């Protein structure tokens, strides 16, 4: 028990050190892409001729640093952003935190200028959808990284959709700063209260395993059937004593799946973090690995990472990022969300279930989803500059027509 307490204190200290006191509030953006063959729509694999590895190698000339664990190139990065790979070769751009949405867009445009000529040469396209529209996950090999082999093995025992999550999905993630433990608590509670609404607004999964997905928010269904030990809502989120300590307890009880050994990763299966490190102090590297294995919709690192949006076209990503800025960097609005909706974990899940069935007409805490989203967007504008308010137009259009990106894709590409 002594070493557990020591490791719990190390986790708490890590989170305290992440508090951004008296600094500019920034936004980090991560966007995952699906690389497909233009003629067939099939997935491009890592190791095939002119596959994902080839694309990364061709792009590496623009980047001073490479990430090559186990001898395979799977990441490149510079001072502004990094390119990395998800389990089946989904290509992710991770833009370092910036306070200005214009800078984020400029960096993304630079990325497009680098990768598009290579894709055209190879006969490929880059899609921003929440799930692969053509290839079946059973036909999609993992990239050569032991970490993903271990995860694949573990998730076969914990749920029915681990294989879908790893191989088929693509997401948009936005990170926001917190300035204290109290600020963290307020923001993570608000993020979960608003989760069903924002998932619906960013729903971009029209097809799943080659079949039209008739409902809404397919990625929510997938994540809900991966592993209850690391997904869902943090235990006791609305308890009075929720904070860094309770969050640390959750992480210590969560299986890390594997550890990074000196020579190679080592599978740890269903042993909890506390059991795996039962006689050792956590290093910073250990902590960051453990945090990376938490797959909840909102997770804590040295920032809060909001993970529930599908991969979307960049104009919608920027609109979504601006919306989150307008919500979570507006203390009064965050306070209002927490006070107006005395939600529970069960009520959040009920709201999500309603919207998965009924879309914008669904009920959220006694309100119609579309009306509540409209109010939220207007309230967020109070925190935004005029140019940022204009960036919200793609999301406002979705809301005006009550038509998700997934439904628009279906109408334009399938009907």
Coordinates of C-alpha atoms in Angstrom, one line a residue:
X1 CA 0.0 0.0 0.0
X2 CA 2.9 2.3 0.6
X3 CA 4.1 2.2 -3.0
X4 CA 0.6 2.8 -4.2
X5 CA 0.3 5.9 -2.1
X6 CA 3.7 7.1 -3.4
X7 CA 2.7 6.5 -7.0
X8 CA -0.7 8.2 -6.4
X9 CA 1.1 11.2 -5.1
X10 CA 3.4 11.2 -8.2
X11 CA 0.3 11.2 -10.4
X12 CA -1.3 14.1 -8.4
X13 CA 2.0 16.1 -8.7
X14 CA 2.1 15.5 -12.4
X15 CA -1.4 16.9 -12.8
X16 CA -0.6 19.9 -10.5
X17 CA 2.4 20.7 -12.7
X18 CA 0.1 20.7 -15.7
X19 CA -1.9 23.7 -14.3
X20 CA -1.3 26.7 -16.5
X21 CA -1.3 29.7 -14.1
X22 CA -1.2 33.2 -15.5
X23 CA -0.5 32.1 -19.1
X24 CA -2.1 32.4 -22.5
X25 CA -4.8 29.8 -22.9
X26 CA -4.0 27.7 -25.9
X27 CA -5.6 25.0 -28.1
X28 CA -4.0 21.9 -29.5
X29 CA -5.5 20.1 -32.5
X30 CA -5.1 16.5 -33.6
X31 CA -6.8 15.3 -36.8
X32 CA -6.7 11.7 -38.1
X33 CA -7.0 10.9 -41.8
X34 CA -7.8 7.8 -43.8
X35 CA -5.5 7.2 -46.8
X36 CA -7.3 5.3 -49.6
X37 CA -6.8 4.3 -53.2
X38 CA -8.6 6.7 -55.5
X39 CA -9.8 4.1 -57.9
X40 CA -11.2 1.6 -55.4
X41 CA -11.6 3.4 -52.1
X42 CA -9.7 0.6 -50.4
X43 CA -7.3 1.3 -47.5
X44 CA -3.6 1.9 -48.2
X45 CA -1.6 -0.3 -45.9
X46 CA 1.7 0.4 -44.2
X47 CA 4.0 -2.1 -45.8
X48 CA 2.7 -2.4 -49.3
X49 CA 4.6 -0.9 -52.2
X50 CA 4.2 2.9 -52.0
X51 CA 2.2 2.4 -48.8
X52 CA 2.0 4.5 -45.7
X53 CA 5.7 3.9 -44.9
X54 CA 6.6 5.2 -48.3
X55 CA 4.5 8.3 -47.8
X56 CA 6.1 9.1 -44.4
X57 CA 9.6 8.5 -45.9
X58 CA 8.9 10.9 -48.7
X59 CA 7.6 13.5 -46.3
X60 CA 10.5 13.1 -43.9
X61 CA 12.6 15.6 -45.7
X62 CA 10.5 18.4 -44.3
X63 CA 11.0 17.2 -40.7
X64 CA 14.2 17.3 -38.6
X65 CA 13.2 14.5 -36.3
X66 CA 12.0 10.9 -36.9
X67 CA 10.3 8.3 -34.6
X68 CA 11.4 4.8 -35.5
X69 CA 10.7 2.3 -32.7
X70 CA 11.5 -1.3 -33.6
X71 CA 13.2 -0.1 -36.8
X72 CA 10.1 1.1 -38.6
X73 CA 9.4 4.8 -39.4
X74 CA 6.0 5.7 -37.8
X75 CA 6.4 9.3 -36.9
X76 CA 8.1 12.5 -38.1
X77 CA 7.9 15.9 -36.4
X78 CA 9.1 19.5 -36.3
X79 CA 8.6 22.4 -33.9
X80 CA 5.1 23.1 -35.2
X81 CA 3.5 19.7 -35.7
X82 CA 4.0 16.0 -35.9
X83 CA 2.8 13.2 -38.2
X84 CA 2.1 9.9 -36.5
X85 CA 0.2 6.7 -37.3
X86 CA -2.8 5.1 -35.6
X87 CA -3.0 1.2 -35.5
X88 CA -4.0 0.5 -39.1
X89 CA -2.1 3.4 -40.7
X90 CA -4.6 6.2 -40.1
X91 CA -2.4 9.3 -40.5
X92 CA -2.6 11.9 -37.7
X93 CA -1.4 15.4 -37.7
X94 CA -0.9 16.8 -34.2
X95 CA -0.5 20.6 -34.1
X96 CA 1.3 22.0 -31.1
X97 CA -0.9 24.2 -28.9
X98 CA -1.5 27.7 -30.3
X99 CA -3.7 30.5 -29.1
X100 CA -4.6 31.6 -32.6
X101 CA -6.9 29.6 -34.8
X102 CA -5.3 31.3 -37.9
X103 CA -2.0 29.8 -37.0
X104 CA -3.5 26.4 -36.6
X105 CA -5.0 26.6 -40.1
X106 CA -1.7 27.9 -41.5
X107 CA 0.1 24.9 -40.1
X108 CA -2.5 22.5 -41.5
X109 CA -2.2 24.1 -45.0
X110 CA 1.5 23.6 -44.8
X111 CA 0.9 19.9 -44.1
X112 CA -1.5 19.7 -47.1
X113 CA 1.1 21.3 -49.4
X114 CA 3.6 18.7 -48.3
X115 CA 1.5 15.6 -48.6
X116 CA -0.9 16.2 -51.5
X117 CA 1.8 15.9 -54.3
X118 CA 2.8 12.6 -52.9
X119 CA -0.8 11.3 -52.7
X120 CA -1.5 12.4 -56.3
X121 CA 1.6 10.7 -57.5
X122 CA 0.6 7.4 -55.9
X123 CA -3.1 7.6 -56.9
X124 CA -4.3 8.1 -53.3
X125 CA -6.8 10.3 -51.5
X126 CA -7.0 11.5 -47.9
X127 CA -10.4 11.2 -46.3
X128 CA -11.7 12.8 -43.1
X129 CA -14.5 10.5 -41.9
X130 CA -15.2 8.9 -38.6
X131 CA -14.9 5.3 -40.0
X132 CA -13.4 3.8 -43.1
X133 CA -16.1 3.8 -45.9
X134 CA -14.9 0.8 -47.9
X135 CA -12.4 -1.6 -46.3
X136 CA -13.5 -4.1 -43.7
X137 CA -11.5 -4.1 -40.5
X138 CA -10.8 -7.9 -40.8
X139 CA -8.9 -7.1 -44.0
X140 CA -6.8 -4.2 -42.5
X141 CA -3.4 -5.2 -41.1
X142 CA -1.9 -3.4 -38.1
X143 CA 1.3 -1.3 -38.6
X144 CA 4.4 -3.1 -37.3
X145 CA 4.4 -1.9 -33.7
X146 CA 4.3 -4.3 -30.8
X147 CA 2.1 -1.9 -28.8
X148 CA -0.7 -2.4 -31.2
X149 CA -0.3 -6.2 -31.3
X150 CA -0.7 -6.2 -27.5
X151 CA -3.7 -3.9 -27.6
X152 CA -5.3 -6.1 -30.3
X153 CA -4.8 -9.2 -28.1
X154 CA -6.2 -7.5 -25.0
X155 CA -9.3 -6.0 -26.6
X156 CA -10.3 -9.4 -28.0
X157 CA -11.0 -10.2 -24.3
X158 CA -12.8 -7.0 -23.2
X159 CA -15.4 -6.2 -25.7
X160 CA -16.8 -6.7 -29.2
X161 CA -15.5 -3.5 -31.0
X162 CA -11.8 -3.3 -30.2
X163 CA -10.9 -4.4 -33.7
X164 CA -13.2 -1.7 -35.1
X165 CA -11.8 1.0 -32.9
X166 CA -8.2 0.3 -33.8
X167 CA -8.5 -0.3 -37.5
X168 CA -11.6 1.5 -38.7
X169 CA -12.0 4.8 -36.8
X170 CA -10.6 8.3 -37.2
X171 CA -11.1 11.2 -34.9
X172 CA -10.6 14.9 -34.1
X173 CA -9.2 15.8 -30.7
X174 CA -8.8 19.2 -29.2
X175 CA -6.7 20.0 -26.0
X176 CA -7.5 22.8 -23.7
X177 CA -5.6 24.1 -20.7
X178 CA -6.7 24.1 -17.0
X179 CA -5.3 26.5 -14.5
X180 CA -6.0 24.7 -11.2
X181 CA -7.5 21.5 -9.8
X182 CA -10.8 23.3 -9.3
X183 CA -10.7 24.6 -12.9
X184 CA -10.0 21.0 -14.1
X185 CA -13.0 19.7 -12.2
X186 CA -15.3 22.4 -13.6
X187 CA -14.1 21.8 -17.2
X188 CA -14.2 18.0 -17.2
X189 CA -17.6 18.0 -15.8
X190 CA -18.9 20.5 -18.3
X191 CA -17.2 18.5 -21.1
X192 CA -19.0 15.4 -20.1
X193 CA -22.3 17.2 -19.7
X194 CA -22.0 18.6 -23.2
X195 CA -20.6 15.4 -24.6
X196 CA -23.8 14.1 -26.2
X197 CA -24.5 17.4 -27.9
X198 CA -21.0 17.9 -29.3
X199 CA -20.8 14.3 -30.5
X200 CA -23.9 14.8 -32.5
X201 CA -22.7 18.1 -33.9
X202 CA -19.5 16.4 -35.1
X203 CA -21.0 13.1 -36.3
X204 CA -19.3 12.1 -39.5
X205 CA -19.6 8.3 -39.7
X206 CA -22.1 7.5 -42.6
X207 CA -20.8 4.0 -43.2
X208 CA -19.6 1.2 -40.9
X209 CA -18.1 -2.0 -42.3
X210 CA -19.4 -1.2 -45.8
X211 CA -23.0 -0.7 -44.6
X212 CA -24.9 2.5 -44.3
X213 CA -25.2 3.5 -40.6
X214 CA -28.8 4.4 -40.0
X215 CA -28.5 6.0 -36.6
X216 CA -26.2 8.7 -35.3
X217 CA -22.8 8.8 -33.5
X218 CA -21.5 5.4 -34.6
X219 CA -18.1 5.9 -33.0
X220 CA -19.9 6.2 -29.6
X221 CA -21.3 2.8 -30.1
X222 CA -17.9 1.4 -31.0
X223 CA -16.1 3.0 -28.0
X224 CA -18.8 1.8 -25.6
X225 CA -18.0 -1.7 -26.6
X226 CA -14.2 -1.7 -26.4
X227 CA -13.2 -1.9 -22.7
X228 CA -15.1 -0.6 -19.7
X229 CA -11.9 -0.4 -17.7
X230 CA -10.6 2.6 -19.8
X231 CA -13.6 4.1 -21.6
X232 CA -16.8 5.8 -20.5
X233 CA -17.2 8.4 -17.8
X234 CA -14.7 8.8 -14.8
X235 CA -16.1 7.2 -11.7
X236 CA -17.5 9.7 -9.2
X237 CA -17.3 12.6 -11.6
X238 CA -20.0 14.5 -9.8
X239 CA -19.0 13.6 -6.3
X240 CA -17.9 16.4 -4.0
X241 CA -14.4 15.0 -3.6
X242 CA -13.7 14.4 -7.3
X243 CA -10.3 15.8 -8.3
X244 CA -6.8 14.8 -9.1
X245 CA -6.7 12.2 -6.3
X246 CA -9.8 10.4 -7.5
X247 CA -8.5 10.5 -11.1
X248 CA -5.2 9.1 -10.0
X249 CA -7.0 6.2 -8.3
X250 CA -8.8 5.4 -11.5
X251 CA -5.5 5.2 -13.4
X252 CA -3.9 3.0 -10.7
X253 CA -6.9 0.6 -11.1
X254 CA -6.8 0.6 -14.9
X255 CA -4.8 -2.1 -16.7
X256 CA -2.0 -0.5 -18.7
X257 CA -2.0 -3.5 -21.1
X258 CA 1.8 -3.4 -21.6
X259 CA 4.9 -1.7 -20.3
X260 CA 7.9 -0.3 -22.2
X261 CA 10.8 -2.7 -21.4
X262 CA 14.4 -2.0 -22.0
X263 CA 14.6 -4.1 -25.1
X264 CA 10.9 -4.4 -26.1
X265 CA 7.4 -3.8 -24.8
X266 CA 6.1 -6.5 -22.3
X267 CA 2.5 -7.6 -22.2
X268 CA 0.8 -7.2 -18.8
X269 CA -2.7 -8.2 -19.7
X270 CA -5.4 -7.5 -17.1
X271 CA -3.1 -6.5 -14.3
X272 CA -3.8 -3.0 -12.9
X273 CA -1.3 -0.2 -13.0
X274 CA -0.9 -0.6 -9.2
X275 CA -0.1 -4.3 -9.6
X276 CA 2.3 -3.8 -12.5
X277 CA 4.3 -1.1 -10.6
X278 CA 3.7 -2.8 -7.3
X279 CA 7.3 -2.4 -6.1
X280 CA 8.5 0.5 -8.2
X281 CA 8.0 4.3 -8.4
X282 CA 6.5 5.6 -11.5
X283 CA 8.8 7.6 -13.7
X284 CA 7.5 10.5 -15.9
X285 CA 7.8 8.1 -18.9
X286 CA 5.7 5.5 -17.0
X287 CA 3.0 8.1 -16.2
X288 CA 2.8 9.4 -19.8
X289 CA 2.4 5.8 -21.0
X290 CA -0.4 5.1 -18.5
X291 CA -2.2 8.3 -19.5
X292 CA -1.9 7.3 -23.2
X293 CA -3.8 4.0 -22.4
X294 CA -6.8 5.8 -21.0
X295 CA -9.4 6.0 -23.8
X296 CA -12.1 8.0 -22.1
X297 CA -13.9 10.7 -24.1
X298 CA -12.1 13.4 -22.1
X299 CA -8.8 12.6 -20.6
X300 CA -6.4 14.4 -18.3
X301 CA -2.7 14.9 -19.1
X302 CA -0.9 18.2 -18.7
X303 CA -4.1 19.5 -20.4
X304 CA -7.6 18.3 -20.9
X305 CA -8.0 16.3 -24.2
X306 CA -11.5 16.3 -25.6
X307 CA -11.6 13.2 -27.8
X308 CA -15.2 12.7 -28.8
X309 CA -15.5 14.3 -32.3
X310 CA -15.2 12.3 -35.5
X311 CA -12.6 13.2 -38.1
X312 CA -14.0 16.0 -40.2
X313 CA -13.0 18.4 -43.0
X314 CA -10.7 21.1 -41.8
X315 CA -13.3 23.9 -42.0
X316 CA -15.4 21.9 -39.5
X317 CA -12.4 21.1 -37.3
X318 CA -11.6 24.8 -37.1
X319 CA -15.2 25.6 -36.3
X320 CA -15.3 22.9 -33.6
X321 CA -12.0 24.1 -32.1
X322 CA -13.3 27.7 -32.0
X323 CA -16.5 26.5 -30.3
X324 CA -14.6 24.7 -27.6
X325 CA -12.5 27.8 -27.1
X326 CA -15.7 29.9 -26.7
X327 CA -17.1 27.4 -24.2
X328 CA -14.2 26.3 -22.1
X329 CA -12.3 29.6 -21.9
X330 CA -15.5 31.3 -20.8
X331 CA -15.5 30.8 -17.0
X332 CA -19.1 32.0 -16.6
X333 CA -20.4 29.7 -19.3
X334 CA -18.6 26.7 -17.8
X335 CA -20.1 27.6 -14.5
X336 CA -23.5 27.9 -16.0
X337 CA -23.3 24.5 -17.7
X338 CA -22.4 22.9 -14.3
X339 CA -25.1 24.7 -12.4
X340 CA -27.9 24.5 -15.0
X341 CA -27.6 20.8 -15.7
X342 CA -27.3 18.9 -12.4
X343 CA -26.4 15.9 -14.4
X344 CA -25.4 12.5 -13.3
X345 CA -23.4 9.8 -15.2
X346 CA -26.7 8.0 -15.9
X347 CA -28.3 11.1 -17.3
X348 CA -25.4 11.8 -19.6
X349 CA -25.6 8.2 -20.9
X350 CA -29.4 8.6 -21.3
X351 CA -28.9 11.8 -23.3
X352 CA -26.4 10.2 -25.5
X353 CA -28.7 7.2 -26.1
X354 CA -31.5 9.6 -27.1
X355 CA -29.4 11.5 -29.6
X356 CA -28.0 8.3 -31.1
X357 CA -31.6 7.5 -32.0
X358 CA -33.3 10.8 -32.6
X359 CA -30.5 13.2 -33.7
X360 CA -31.2 16.9 -33.3
X361 CA -34.8 16.3 -32.3
X362 CA -33.6 14.2 -29.3
X363 CA -34.0 15.1 -25.7
X364 CA -31.0 16.3 -23.6
X365 CA -31.8 16.9 -19.9
X366 CA -35.3 18.0 -20.8
X367 CA -34.4 20.2 -23.7
X368 CA -34.5 19.6 -27.5
X369 CA -30.9 19.0 -28.7
X370 CA -31.1 21.5 -31.5
X371 CA -32.3 24.3 -29.3
X372 CA -29.7 23.6 -26.6
X373 CA -26.9 23.6 -29.2
X374 CA -28.1 26.9 -30.6
X375 CA -28.0 28.5 -27.2
X376 CA -24.6 27.0 -26.5
X377 CA -23.1 28.4 -29.8
X378 CA -24.6 31.9 -29.1
X379 CA -23.2 31.9 -25.6
X380 CA -19.8 30.8 -26.8
X381 CA -19.6 33.8 -29.1
X382 CA -19.3 36.1 -26.1
X383 CA -15.7 34.8 -25.7
X384 CA -14.8 35.0 -29.3
X385 CA -13.4 37.7 -31.7
X386 CA -15.5 38.5 -34.7
X387 CA -13.3 36.5 -37.1
X388 CA -13.6 33.5 -34.8
X389 CA -17.4 33.9 -34.7
X390 CA -17.4 33.7 -38.5
X391 CA -15.4 30.4 -38.3
X392 CA -18.4 28.8 -36.6
X393 CA -20.5 29.0 -39.7
X394 CA -20.0 25.3 -40.8
X395 CA -21.4 24.1 -37.5
X396 CA -24.2 26.6 -37.5
X397 CA -25.2 25.4 -41.0
X398 CA -25.3 21.8 -39.7
X399 CA -27.5 22.9 -36.9
X400 CA -29.8 25.0 -39.1
X401 CA -30.5 22.1 -41.5
X402 CA -30.4 19.5 -38.7
X403 CA -28.2 17.5 -40.9
X404 CA -25.0 15.9 -39.7
X405 CA -21.9 15.6 -41.8
X406 CA -22.7 11.9 -42.0
X407 CA -26.1 12.5 -43.4
X408 CA -24.7 15.0 -45.9
X409 CA -22.1 12.5 -47.0
X410 CA -24.8 9.9 -47.5
X411 CA -26.9 12.2 -49.6
X412 CA -23.9 13.4 -51.8
X413 CA -22.1 10.1 -52.3
X414 CA -24.5 7.2 -51.8
X415 CA -28.1 8.1 -52.8

